[in-house]
Amino acid sequence: MAALNVLLSGCGRFLRGLLTGPTVTNWARPPARAFREVVEIQEGKTTILEGRITGTPKESPNPPNPSGQCPICRWNLKHRYSYEDVLLLSQFIRPHGGMLPRRITGLCQEEHRKIEECVKMAHRAGLLPNHRPKLPEGFVPKTRPRLNRYLTRWSPRSVKPIYNKGRRWNKVRMAVGSPLLKDNVSYTGRPLVLYH
Amino acid sequence: MAGLSRAPQQWATFARVWYLLDGKMQPPGKLAALASVRLQGLHKPVYHQLSDCGDHVVIMNTRHIAFSGNKWEQKVYSSHTGYPGGFKQVTASQLHQKDPVAIVKLAIYGMLPKNLHRRTLMQRLHLFPDEDIPEDILKNLTEELPQPRKVPRRLDEYTQEEIEAFPRVWSPPEDYRL
């Protein structure tokens, strides 16, 4: 019985895949154009909800390295950005803080992972205050005392305290930053320390 | 030194100076390193262990220190009351909530030399959790030390011109919606 249901749902997915192929005419899905925003205007007793299409931002002209495959290589930013470069990171995130998919942004796999890690660290450091996740209606979060942090590798809720630090030759070290960024250029000349 | 004669020159060399350090968004270890150097007097060319040449250090905004990594959850401060079953272990966040000054105090205590001078040097350290410092200490302050860590700017602290001046690195496809 369960196997039959699984088979049917599998078939359904296969058929749906067939339907959304090039055989589908345009009337099945409305044409989706560019970025849009929803604007609410209150005029006396009537409320107008208008969806406006904002201009799609274009890549700036004359990248320093036009032969690069991903945006980072084209703009010579390969090992040069960090969690603090919010102006760069904010170009790859959604309004509520999530990352955009790699097939849309055009980043290569390793750069996408590095940017994702930097975005997570920037969120945890509080550098993106206007990209917080959307809370359900009427939900008031409890205001807990916020601790300042930076270069956090793990999510604060997932980490356990180190009650036993270990012997002198075998200490349990605390992780700082991310190993994905260990090839970054260091302008101060000091080596990057990943475990304190 | 054409101006000063011997006694005023000696007075000026060995006078105790009051430094101010702002701990907002700073790692407590780096604050402690700066403070311990100034408290011992190691920043002076006339340093000697017995000549009591240390200075006063006032650290404000200790409530707003920032730890790197996950140290708020991972770093554990242990103590023992002396009684059986009195081994207490608290995480940095719990300790900070109970006493916002304790983390910086313990960091500096651990960085000072482990001799009898340590207690007197700790008496010359003044820690305040927020910006409000008593009048008499404010009158004594001579110099503010630069902060050890460069605090990164948040996205809303950039002006609109700076955001527009930064080049856009990729262009989304025409039919994509966020």
mmCIF file of C-alpha atoms in Angstrom:
data_model
loop_
_atom_site.group_PDB
_atom_site.id
_atom_site.type_symbol
_atom_site.label_atom_id
_atom_site.label_comp_id
_atom_site.label_asym_id
_atom_site.label_seq_id
_atom_site.Cartn_x
_atom_site.Cartn_y
_atom_site.Cartn_z
ATOM 1 C CA MET A 1 0.000 0.000 0.000
ATOM 2 C CA ALA A 2 2.675 2.450 1.038
ATOM 3 C CA ALA A 3 4.832 1.320 -1.856
ATOM 4 C CA LEU A 4 1.958 1.969 -4.256
ATOM 5 C CA ASN A 5 1.487 5.510 -2.883
ATOM 6 C CA VAL A 6 5.210 6.191 -3.241
ATOM 7 C CA LEU A 7 5.071 4.904 -6.830
ATOM 8 C CA LEU A 8 2.084 7.151 -7.623
ATOM 9 C CA SER A 9 3.690 10.286 -6.121
ATOM 10 C CA GLY A 10 6.868 9.472 -8.038
ATOM 11 C CA CYS A 11 4.851 9.229 -11.257
ATOM 12 C CA GLY A 12 3.120 12.523 -10.416
ATOM 13 C CA ARG A 13 6.471 14.277 -10.113
ATOM 14 C CA PHE A 14 7.609 12.761 -13.411
ATOM 15 C CA LEU A 15 4.427 13.914 -15.181
ATOM 16 C CA ARG A 16 4.694 17.393 -13.700
ATOM 17 C CA GLY A 17 8.247 17.558 -14.981
ATOM 18 C CA LEU A 18 6.951 16.674 -18.462
ATOM 19 C CA LEU A 19 4.259 19.368 -18.285
ATOM 20 C CA THR A 20 6.614 22.221 -17.306
ATOM 21 C CA GLY A 21 8.939 21.453 -20.219
ATOM 22 C CA PRO A 22 9.083 23.461 -23.422
ATOM 23 C CA THR A 23 5.718 22.037 -24.541
ATOM 24 C CA VAL A 24 3.892 24.317 -22.058
ATOM 25 C CA THR A 25 2.444 27.510 -23.537
ATOM 26 C CA ASN A 26 2.973 30.832 -21.816
ATOM 27 C CA TRP A 27 -0.553 31.151 -20.481
ATOM 28 C CA ALA A 28 0.045 28.362 -17.908
ATOM 29 C CA ARG A 29 2.437 30.641 -15.918
ATOM 30 C CA PRO A 30 2.242 34.476 -15.869
ATOM 31 C CA PRO A 31 5.386 36.148 -17.245
ATOM 32 C CA ALA A 32 7.716 36.848 -14.280
ATOM 33 C CA ARG A 33 9.750 39.954 -14.924
ATOM 34 C CA ALA A 34 12.480 41.404 -12.740
ATOM 35 C CA PHE A 35 12.419 42.367 -9.052
ATOM 36 C CA ARG A 36 9.173 43.736 -7.677
ATOM 37 C CA GLU A 37 7.927 45.283 -4.464
ATOM 38 C CA VAL A 38 4.485 45.466 -2.871
ATOM 39 C CA VAL A 39 3.393 48.967 -1.874
ATOM 40 C CA GLU A 40 0.408 49.595 0.401
ATOM 41 C CA ILE A 41 -1.314 52.979 0.060
ATOM 42 C CA GLN A 42 -4.094 54.046 2.427
ATOM 43 C CA GLU A 43 -6.528 56.579 0.913
ATOM 44 C CA GLY A 44 -9.267 57.375 3.424
ATOM 45 C CA LYS A 45 -11.354 54.208 3.550
ATOM 46 C CA THR A 46 -9.738 52.353 0.639
ATOM 47 C CA THR A 47 -6.418 50.506 0.872
ATOM 48 C CA ILE A 48 -4.584 49.952 -2.407
ATOM 49 C CA LEU A 49 -2.026 47.138 -2.565
ATOM 50 C CA GLU A 50 0.129 47.725 -5.615
ATOM 51 C CA GLY A 51 2.867 45.504 -6.922
ATOM 52 C CA ARG A 52 5.499 47.660 -8.593
ATOM 53 C CA ILE A 53 8.320 46.289 -10.677
ATOM 54 C CA THR A 54 11.575 47.862 -9.551
ATOM 55 C CA GLY A 55 14.441 48.152 -12.012
ATOM 56 C CA THR A 56 16.670 45.070 -12.205
ATOM 57 C CA PRO A 57 20.141 46.141 -11.148
ATOM 58 C CA LYS A 58 22.742 45.410 -13.814
ATOM 59 C CA GLU A 59 26.366 44.430 -13.344
ATOM 60 C CA SER A 60 28.600 47.515 -13.310
ATOM 61 C CA PRO A 61 30.446 48.045 -16.638
ATOM 62 C CA ASN A 62 34.168 47.328 -17.157
ATOM 63 C CA PRO A 63 35.059 44.550 -14.716
ATOM 64 C CA PRO A 64 38.865 44.402 -14.210
ATOM 65 C CA ASN A 65 39.088 40.810 -15.463
ATOM 66 C CA PRO A 66 36.357 40.208 -18.102
ATOM 67 C CA SER A 67 37.585 36.675 -18.817
ATOM 68 C CA GLY A 68 36.618 35.393 -15.348
ATOM 69 C CA GLN A 69 33.867 32.798 -15.015
ATOM 70 C CA CYS A 70 32.298 33.888 -11.721
ATOM 71 C CA PRO A 71 31.686 37.460 -10.466
ATOM 72 C CA ILE A 72 34.449 37.134 -7.850
ATOM 73 C CA CYS A 73 37.090 36.221 -10.452
ATOM 74 C CA ARG A 74 35.871 38.926 -12.830
ATOM 75 C CA TRP A 75 36.288 41.645 -10.190
ATOM 76 C CA ASN A 76 39.610 40.280 -8.803
ATOM 77 C CA LEU A 77 38.182 39.624 -5.359
ATOM 78 C CA LYS A 78 39.351 35.998 -5.196
ATOM 79 C CA HIS A 79 40.984 35.848 -1.739
ATOM 80 C CA ARG A 80 40.280 39.375 -0.674
ATOM 81 C CA TYR A 81 36.896 39.542 1.044
ATOM 82 C CA SER A 82 35.739 38.712 4.534
ATOM 83 C CA TYR A 83 32.643 38.789 6.742
ATOM 84 C CA GLU A 84 33.064 42.566 7.194
ATOM 85 C CA ASP A 85 32.586 43.389 3.487
ATOM 86 C CA VAL A 86 28.872 43.781 3.828
ATOM 87 C CA LEU A 87 28.469 45.803 0.625
ATOM 88 C CA LEU A 88 29.659 42.777 -1.376
ATOM 89 C CA LEU A 89 27.807 40.164 0.655
ATOM 90 C CA SER A 90 24.504 42.050 0.534
ATOM 91 C CA GLN A 91 24.445 41.602 -3.265
ATOM 92 C CA PHE A 92 24.043 37.825 -2.875
ATOM 93 C CA ILE A 93 21.290 37.682 -0.239
ATOM 94 C CA ARG A 94 17.510 37.801 -0.244
ATOM 95 C CA PRO A 95 15.630 40.531 1.695
ATOM 96 C CA HIS A 96 15.121 38.215 4.684
ATOM 97 C CA GLY A 97 18.757 37.157 4.829
ATOM 98 C CA GLY A 98 18.821 33.889 2.865
ATOM 99 C CA MET A 99 21.371 33.169 0.134
ATOM 100 C CA LEU A 100 20.498 33.283 -3.573
ATOM 101 C CA PRO A 101 21.030 30.051 -5.555
ATOM 102 C CA ARG A 102 24.353 29.483 -7.314
ATOM 103 C CA ARG A 103 22.789 28.937 -10.743
ATOM 104 C CA ILE A 104 21.294 32.447 -10.587
ATOM 105 C CA THR A 105 24.272 34.377 -9.215
ATOM 106 C CA GLY A 106 26.804 32.542 -11.398
ATOM 107 C CA LEU A 107 29.344 31.932 -8.628
ATOM 108 C CA CYS A 108 31.610 28.899 -8.708
ATOM 109 C CA GLN A 109 31.062 26.216 -6.053
ATOM 110 C CA GLU A 110 33.888 27.156 -3.684
ATOM 111 C CA GLU A 111 33.175 30.906 -3.860
ATOM 112 C CA HIS A 112 29.480 30.276 -3.248
ATOM 113 C CA ARG A 113 30.367 28.292 -0.126
ATOM 114 C CA LYS A 114 32.771 31.008 1.063
ATOM 115 C CA ILE A 115 30.191 33.758 0.525
ATOM 116 C CA GLU A 116 27.576 31.675 2.304
ATOM 117 C CA GLU A 117 29.878 31.223 5.293
ATOM 118 C CA CYS A 118 30.729 34.952 5.343
ATOM 119 C CA VAL A 119 27.022 35.839 5.189
ATOM 120 C CA LYS A 120 26.329 33.550 8.162
ATOM 121 C CA MET A 121 29.164 35.163 10.120
ATOM 122 C CA ALA A 122 27.928 38.652 9.196
ATOM 123 C CA HIS A 123 24.398 37.798 10.396
ATOM 124 C CA ARG A 124 25.743 36.463 13.684
ATOM 125 C CA ALA A 125 27.918 39.587 14.115
ATOM 126 C CA GLY A 126 24.827 41.759 13.634
ATOM 127 C CA LEU A 127 26.186 43.498 10.513
ATOM 128 C CA LEU A 128 22.960 42.936 8.513
ATOM 129 C CA PRO A 129 20.291 44.339 10.840
ATOM 130 C CA ASN A 130 17.663 44.896 8.119
ATOM 131 C CA HIS A 131 17.798 41.351 6.706
ATOM 132 C CA ARG A 132 16.285 39.577 9.685
ATOM 133 C CA PRO A 133 13.911 36.641 9.053
ATOM 134 C CA LYS A 134 10.232 37.392 8.757
ATOM 135 C CA LEU A 135 8.309 36.581 11.945
ATOM 136 C CA PRO A 136 4.669 35.467 11.879
ATOM 137 C CA GLU A 137 1.961 38.090 12.400
ATOM 138 C CA GLY A 138 1.626 39.526 15.870
ATOM 139 C CA PHE A 139 4.595 37.609 17.251
ATOM 140 C CA VAL A 140 6.586 39.602 19.800
ATOM 141 C CA PRO A 141 9.987 37.994 20.399
ATOM 142 C CA LYS A 142 11.312 37.972 23.969
ATOM 143 C CA THR A 143 14.038 40.610 24.265
ATOM 144 C CA ARG A 144 17.017 38.702 25.603
ATOM 145 C CA PRO A 145 20.294 40.526 26.341
ATOM 146 C CA ARG A 146 22.202 40.374 23.025
ATOM 147 C CA LEU A 147 25.869 39.442 23.304
ATOM 148 C CA ASN A 148 28.303 40.970 20.819
ATOM 149 C CA ARG A 149 30.213 38.416 18.783
ATOM 150 C CA TYR A 150 32.226 38.205 15.550
ATOM 151 C CA LEU A 151 33.819 35.448 13.429
ATOM 152 C CA THR A 152 31.390 32.874 14.847
ATOM 153 C CA ARG A 153 31.729 29.572 12.994
ATOM 154 C CA TRP A 154 28.885 27.676 14.645
ATOM 155 C CA SER A 155 25.337 28.719 15.488
ATOM 156 C CA PRO A 156 25.244 29.953 19.126
ATOM 157 C CA ARG A 157 22.404 27.621 20.066
ATOM 158 C CA SER A 158 24.187 24.518 18.810
ATOM 159 C CA VAL A 159 27.418 24.845 20.795
ATOM 160 C CA LYS A 160 28.152 23.095 24.094
ATOM 161 C CA PRO A 161 30.491 24.521 26.778
ATOM 162 C CA ILE A 162 33.976 23.046 27.041
ATOM 163 C CA TYR A 163 33.899 21.836 30.641
ATOM 164 C CA ASN A 164 37.109 19.824 30.277
ATOM 165 C CA LYS A 165 39.796 21.684 28.356
ATOM 166 C CA GLY A 166 42.125 18.678 28.188
ATOM 167 C CA ARG A 167 45.804 18.155 28.931
ATOM 168 C CA ARG A 168 48.560 20.556 27.887
ATOM 169 C CA TRP A 169 49.466 18.460 24.818
ATOM 170 C CA ASN A 170 45.872 17.834 23.826
ATOM 171 C CA LYS A 171 43.808 20.959 24.471
ATOM 172 C CA VAL A 172 40.258 21.331 23.138
ATOM 173 C CA ARG A 173 40.547 24.573 21.183
ATOM 174 C CA MET A 174 37.779 27.017 20.325
ATOM 175 C CA ALA A 175 37.050 27.586 16.635
ATOM 176 C CA VAL A 176 37.218 31.142 15.277
ATOM 177 C CA GLY A 177 36.454 32.168 11.693
ATOM 178 C CA SER A 178 36.159 29.569 8.964
ATOM 179 C CA PRO A 179 38.677 27.212 7.286
ATOM 180 C CA LEU A 180 37.171 28.104 3.907
ATOM 181 C CA LEU A 181 38.806 31.528 4.214
ATOM 182 C CA LYS A 182 42.276 30.318 5.173
ATOM 183 C CA ASP A 183 43.753 31.367 1.806
ATOM 184 C CA ASN A 184 42.748 35.005 2.255
ATOM 185 C CA VAL A 185 45.400 37.652 1.724
ATOM 186 C CA SER A 186 46.621 39.053 5.044
ATOM 187 C CA TYR A 187 47.525 42.740 4.865
ATOM 188 C CA THR A 188 48.793 42.936 8.459
ATOM 189 C CA GLY A 189 51.355 40.182 7.871
ATOM 190 C CA ARG A 190 50.105 38.197 10.885
ATOM 191 C CA PRO A 191 49.034 34.598 10.217
ATOM 192 C CA LEU A 192 45.367 33.730 10.445
ATOM 193 C CA VAL A 193 44.565 31.780 13.620
ATOM 194 C CA LEU A 194 41.566 29.484 13.267
ATOM 195 C CA TYR A 195 41.634 27.853 16.714
ATOM 196 C CA HIS A 196 42.113 29.901 19.882
ATOM 197 C CA MET B 1 64.792 68.842 28.088
ATOM 198 C CA ALA B 2 66.017 72.435 28.407
ATOM 199 C CA GLY B 3 63.048 73.564 30.532
ATOM 200 C CA LEU B 4 62.969 71.252 33.591
ATOM 201 C CA SER B 5 65.555 70.925 36.352
ATOM 202 C CA ARG B 6 66.283 67.648 38.126
ATOM 203 C CA ALA B 7 63.480 67.291 40.660
ATOM 204 C CA PRO B 8 60.629 68.387 38.341
ATOM 205 C CA GLN B 9 62.037 66.126 35.617
ATOM 206 C CA GLN B 10 62.031 63.147 37.992
ATOM 207 C CA TRP B 11 58.525 64.033 39.102
ATOM 208 C CA ALA B 12 57.336 64.142 35.483
ATOM 209 C CA THR B 13 59.005 60.788 34.688
ATOM 210 C CA PHE B 14 57.558 58.845 37.600
ATOM 211 C CA ALA B 15 54.138 60.481 37.885
ATOM 212 C CA ARG B 16 51.264 58.042 37.689
ATOM 213 C CA VAL B 17 49.103 58.578 34.605
ATOM 214 C CA TRP B 18 45.436 57.627 34.163
ATOM 215 C CA TYR B 19 44.488 55.958 30.884
ATOM 216 C CA LEU B 20 40.988 55.396 29.495
ATOM 217 C CA LEU B 21 40.082 52.397 27.331
ATOM 218 C CA ASP B 22 36.718 51.901 25.650
ATOM 219 C CA GLY B 23 35.702 48.250 25.549
ATOM 220 C CA LYS B 24 32.747 48.574 23.167
ATOM 221 C CA MET B 25 32.795 45.685 20.600
ATOM 222 C CA GLN B 26 36.361 44.795 21.634
ATOM 223 C CA PRO B 27 37.716 41.331 22.490
ATOM 224 C CA PRO B 28 38.440 41.187 26.246
ATOM 225 C CA GLY B 29 41.784 39.417 25.710
ATOM 226 C CA LYS B 30 43.210 42.274 23.651
ATOM 227 C CA LEU B 31 41.890 44.857 26.134
ATOM 228 C CA ALA B 32 43.530 42.869 28.929
ATOM 229 C CA ALA B 33 46.879 42.723 27.102
ATOM 230 C CA LEU B 34 46.930 46.523 26.689
ATOM 231 C CA ALA B 35 45.790 47.111 30.251
ATOM 232 C CA SER B 36 48.273 44.715 31.854
ATOM 233 C CA VAL B 37 51.193 46.318 29.970
ATOM 234 C CA ARG B 38 50.161 49.788 31.179
ATOM 235 C CA LEU B 39 49.471 48.639 34.740
ATOM 236 C CA GLN B 40 52.930 47.133 35.111
ATOM 237 C CA GLY B 41 54.646 50.100 33.461
ATOM 238 C CA LEU B 42 56.212 47.984 30.691
ATOM 239 C CA HIS B 43 55.427 50.737 28.180
ATOM 240 C CA LYS B 44 57.971 53.038 29.880
ATOM 241 C CA PRO B 45 61.721 52.983 29.104
ATOM 242 C CA VAL B 46 62.370 53.587 32.834
ATOM 243 C CA TYR B 47 60.612 50.352 33.836
ATOM 244 C CA HIS B 48 61.935 48.353 36.743
ATOM 245 C CA GLN B 49 60.045 45.653 38.647
ATOM 246 C CA LEU B 50 60.634 47.304 42.005
ATOM 247 C CA SER B 51 60.233 50.948 41.044
ATOM 248 C CA ASP B 52 56.409 50.921 41.151
ATOM 249 C CA CYS B 53 56.101 52.708 37.812
ATOM 250 C CA GLY B 54 52.712 51.377 36.760
ATOM 251 C CA ASP B 55 49.813 53.572 35.713
ATOM 252 C CA HIS B 56 46.065 53.550 36.312
ATOM 253 C CA VAL B 57 43.780 52.105 33.676
ATOM 254 C CA VAL B 58 40.040 52.804 33.472
ATOM 255 C CA ILE B 59 38.048 50.501 31.176
ATOM 256 C CA MET B 60 34.480 51.491 30.333
ATOM 257 C CA ASN B 61 31.690 49.687 28.453
ATOM 258 C CA THR B 62 32.779 46.263 29.665
ATOM 259 C CA ARG B 63 29.171 45.171 29.250
ATOM 260 C CA HIS B 64 29.576 45.554 25.455
ATOM 261 C CA ILE B 65 32.680 43.454 24.897
ATOM 262 C CA ALA B 66 32.677 41.069 21.923
ATOM 263 C CA PHE B 67 34.123 37.572 21.907
ATOM 264 C CA SER B 68 35.347 36.056 18.630
ATOM 265 C CA GLY B 69 34.124 32.621 17.636
ATOM 266 C CA ASN B 70 31.672 30.812 19.887
ATOM 267 C CA LYS B 71 33.509 31.678 23.105
ATOM 268 C CA TRP B 72 30.381 33.045 24.766
ATOM 269 C CA GLU B 73 29.052 29.481 24.796
ATOM 270 C CA GLN B 74 32.284 27.474 24.862
ATOM 271 C CA LYS B 75 34.564 29.339 27.280
ATOM 272 C CA VAL B 76 34.108 28.075 30.828
ATOM 273 C CA TYR B 77 35.206 29.859 33.996
ATOM 274 C CA SER B 78 35.843 27.448 36.858
ATOM 275 C CA SER B 79 36.182 28.080 40.552
ATOM 276 C CA HIS B 80 36.055 26.088 43.788
ATOM 277 C CA THR B 81 34.563 27.356 47.004
ATOM 278 C CA GLY B 82 36.866 25.134 49.083
ATOM 279 C CA TYR B 83 34.013 23.028 50.416
ATOM 280 C CA PRO B 84 33.357 19.504 49.104
ATOM 281 C CA GLY B 85 31.078 19.561 46.068
ATOM 282 C CA GLY B 86 31.888 23.229 45.596
ATOM 283 C CA PHE B 87 33.350 23.029 42.099
ATOM 284 C CA LYS B 88 31.485 25.595 40.014
ATOM 285 C CA GLN B 89 31.751 25.954 36.256
ATOM 286 C CA VAL B 90 29.956 28.777 34.465
ATOM 287 C CA THR B 91 30.025 29.706 30.789
ATOM 288 C CA ALA B 92 31.204 33.160 29.733
ATOM 289 C CA SER B 93 27.662 34.280 28.898
ATOM 290 C CA GLN B 94 26.322 33.242 32.323
ATOM 291 C CA LEU B 95 29.204 34.960 34.108
ATOM 292 C CA HIS B 96 28.748 38.106 32.026
ATOM 293 C CA GLN B 97 25.072 38.249 32.901
ATOM 294 C CA LYS B 98 25.797 37.871 36.608
ATOM 295 C CA ASP B 99 28.658 40.386 36.623
ATOM 296 C CA PRO B 100 29.421 42.411 33.461
ATOM 297 C CA VAL B 101 32.870 43.354 34.763
ATOM 298 C CA ALA B 102 34.129 39.881 35.723
ATOM 299 C CA ILE B 103 35.374 38.680 32.321
ATOM 300 C CA VAL B 104 37.723 41.614 31.743
ATOM 301 C CA LYS B 105 38.827 41.511 35.394
ATOM 302 C CA LEU B 106 39.742 37.825 35.226
ATOM 303 C CA ALA B 107 41.502 38.295 31.892
ATOM 304 C CA ILE B 108 43.712 41.077 33.276
ATOM 305 C CA TYR B 109 44.333 39.178 36.524
ATOM 306 C CA GLY B 110 45.615 36.247 34.504
ATOM 307 C CA MET B 111 47.945 38.428 32.419
ATOM 308 C CA LEU B 112 49.642 40.222 35.317
ATOM 309 C CA PRO B 113 52.828 38.698 36.825
ATOM 310 C CA LYS B 114 52.018 36.107 39.466
ATOM 311 C CA ASN B 115 53.645 37.849 42.402
ATOM 312 C CA LEU B 116 52.569 40.011 45.332
ATOM 313 C CA HIS B 117 52.439 43.103 43.113
ATOM 314 C CA ARG B 118 49.451 41.675 41.268
ATOM 315 C CA ARG B 119 46.936 42.671 43.953
ATOM 316 C CA THR B 120 48.204 46.262 44.091
ATOM 317 C CA LEU B 121 48.097 46.510 40.307
ATOM 318 C CA MET B 122 44.517 45.224 40.303
ATOM 319 C CA GLN B 123 43.666 48.000 42.768
ATOM 320 C CA ARG B 124 44.897 50.476 40.153
ATOM 321 C CA LEU B 125 42.516 49.012 37.558
ATOM 322 C CA HIS B 126 39.019 50.553 37.379
ATOM 323 C CA LEU B 127 36.296 48.765 35.449
ATOM 324 C CA PHE B 128 32.879 50.162 34.588
ATOM 325 C CA PRO B 129 30.160 48.232 32.756
ATOM 326 C CA ASP B 130 28.737 51.321 31.005
ATOM 327 C CA GLU B 131 29.696 54.853 30.045
ATOM 328 C CA ASP B 132 28.966 56.441 33.423
ATOM 329 C CA ILE B 133 32.193 56.953 35.312
ATOM 330 C CA PRO B 134 32.407 58.851 38.640
ATOM 331 C CA GLU B 135 33.430 62.523 38.499
ATOM 332 C CA ASP B 136 36.687 62.183 40.416
ATOM 333 C CA ILE B 137 38.010 59.483 38.068
ATOM 334 C CA LEU B 138 36.968 61.456 34.992
ATOM 335 C CA LYS B 139 38.988 64.417 36.256
ATOM 336 C CA ASN B 140 42.117 62.293 36.546
ATOM 337 C CA LEU B 141 42.053 60.854 33.017
ATOM 338 C CA THR B 142 44.822 62.087 30.737
ATOM 339 C CA GLU B 143 44.800 59.934 27.610
ATOM 340 C CA GLU B 144 42.408 57.634 25.787
ATOM 341 C CA LEU B 145 44.090 54.594 24.291
ATOM 342 C CA PRO B 146 43.110 53.558 20.740
ATOM 343 C CA GLN B 147 40.874 50.505 20.548
ATOM 344 C CA PRO B 148 42.722 47.261 19.677
ATOM 345 C CA ARG B 149 40.146 45.981 17.180
ATOM 346 C CA LYS B 150 38.797 47.876 14.188
ATOM 347 C CA VAL B 151 35.001 47.604 14.492
ATOM 348 C CA PRO B 152 33.387 46.759 11.086
ATOM 349 C CA ARG B 153 30.562 48.966 9.843
ATOM 350 C CA ARG B 154 27.020 47.640 9.682
ATOM 351 C CA LEU B 155 25.104 47.792 6.422
ATOM 352 C CA ASP B 156 22.871 50.626 7.651
ATOM 353 C CA GLU B 157 25.917 52.691 8.669
ATOM 354 C CA TYR B 158 26.983 53.093 5.034
ATOM 355 C CA THR B 159 25.667 56.210 3.283
ATOM 356 C CA GLN B 160 23.548 55.829 0.157
ATOM 357 C CA GLU B 161 26.385 57.345 -1.946
ATOM 358 C CA GLU B 162 28.841 54.726 -0.720
ATOM 359 C CA ILE B 163 26.363 51.935 -1.462
ATOM 360 C CA GLU B 164 25.849 53.279 -4.990
ATOM 361 C CA ALA B 165 29.561 53.827 -5.545
ATOM 362 C CA PHE B 166 30.267 50.156 -4.789
ATOM 363 C CA PRO B 167 30.104 48.244 -8.091
ATOM 364 C CA ARG B 168 27.393 45.678 -8.649
ATOM 365 C CA VAL B 169 29.195 42.384 -9.170
ATOM 366 C CA TRP B 170 26.597 40.266 -11.009
ATOM 367 C CA SER B 171 23.399 40.905 -12.943
ATOM 368 C CA PRO B 172 20.350 38.709 -12.364
ATOM 369 C CA PRO B 173 18.575 37.128 -15.361
ATOM 370 C CA GLU B 174 15.673 39.130 -16.781
ATOM 371 C CA ASP B 175 12.934 36.799 -15.659
ATOM 372 C CA TYR B 176 14.125 36.182 -12.071
ATOM 373 C CA ARG B 177 12.163 37.290 -9.063
ATOM 374 C CA LEU B 178 13.503 37.303 -5.523
#
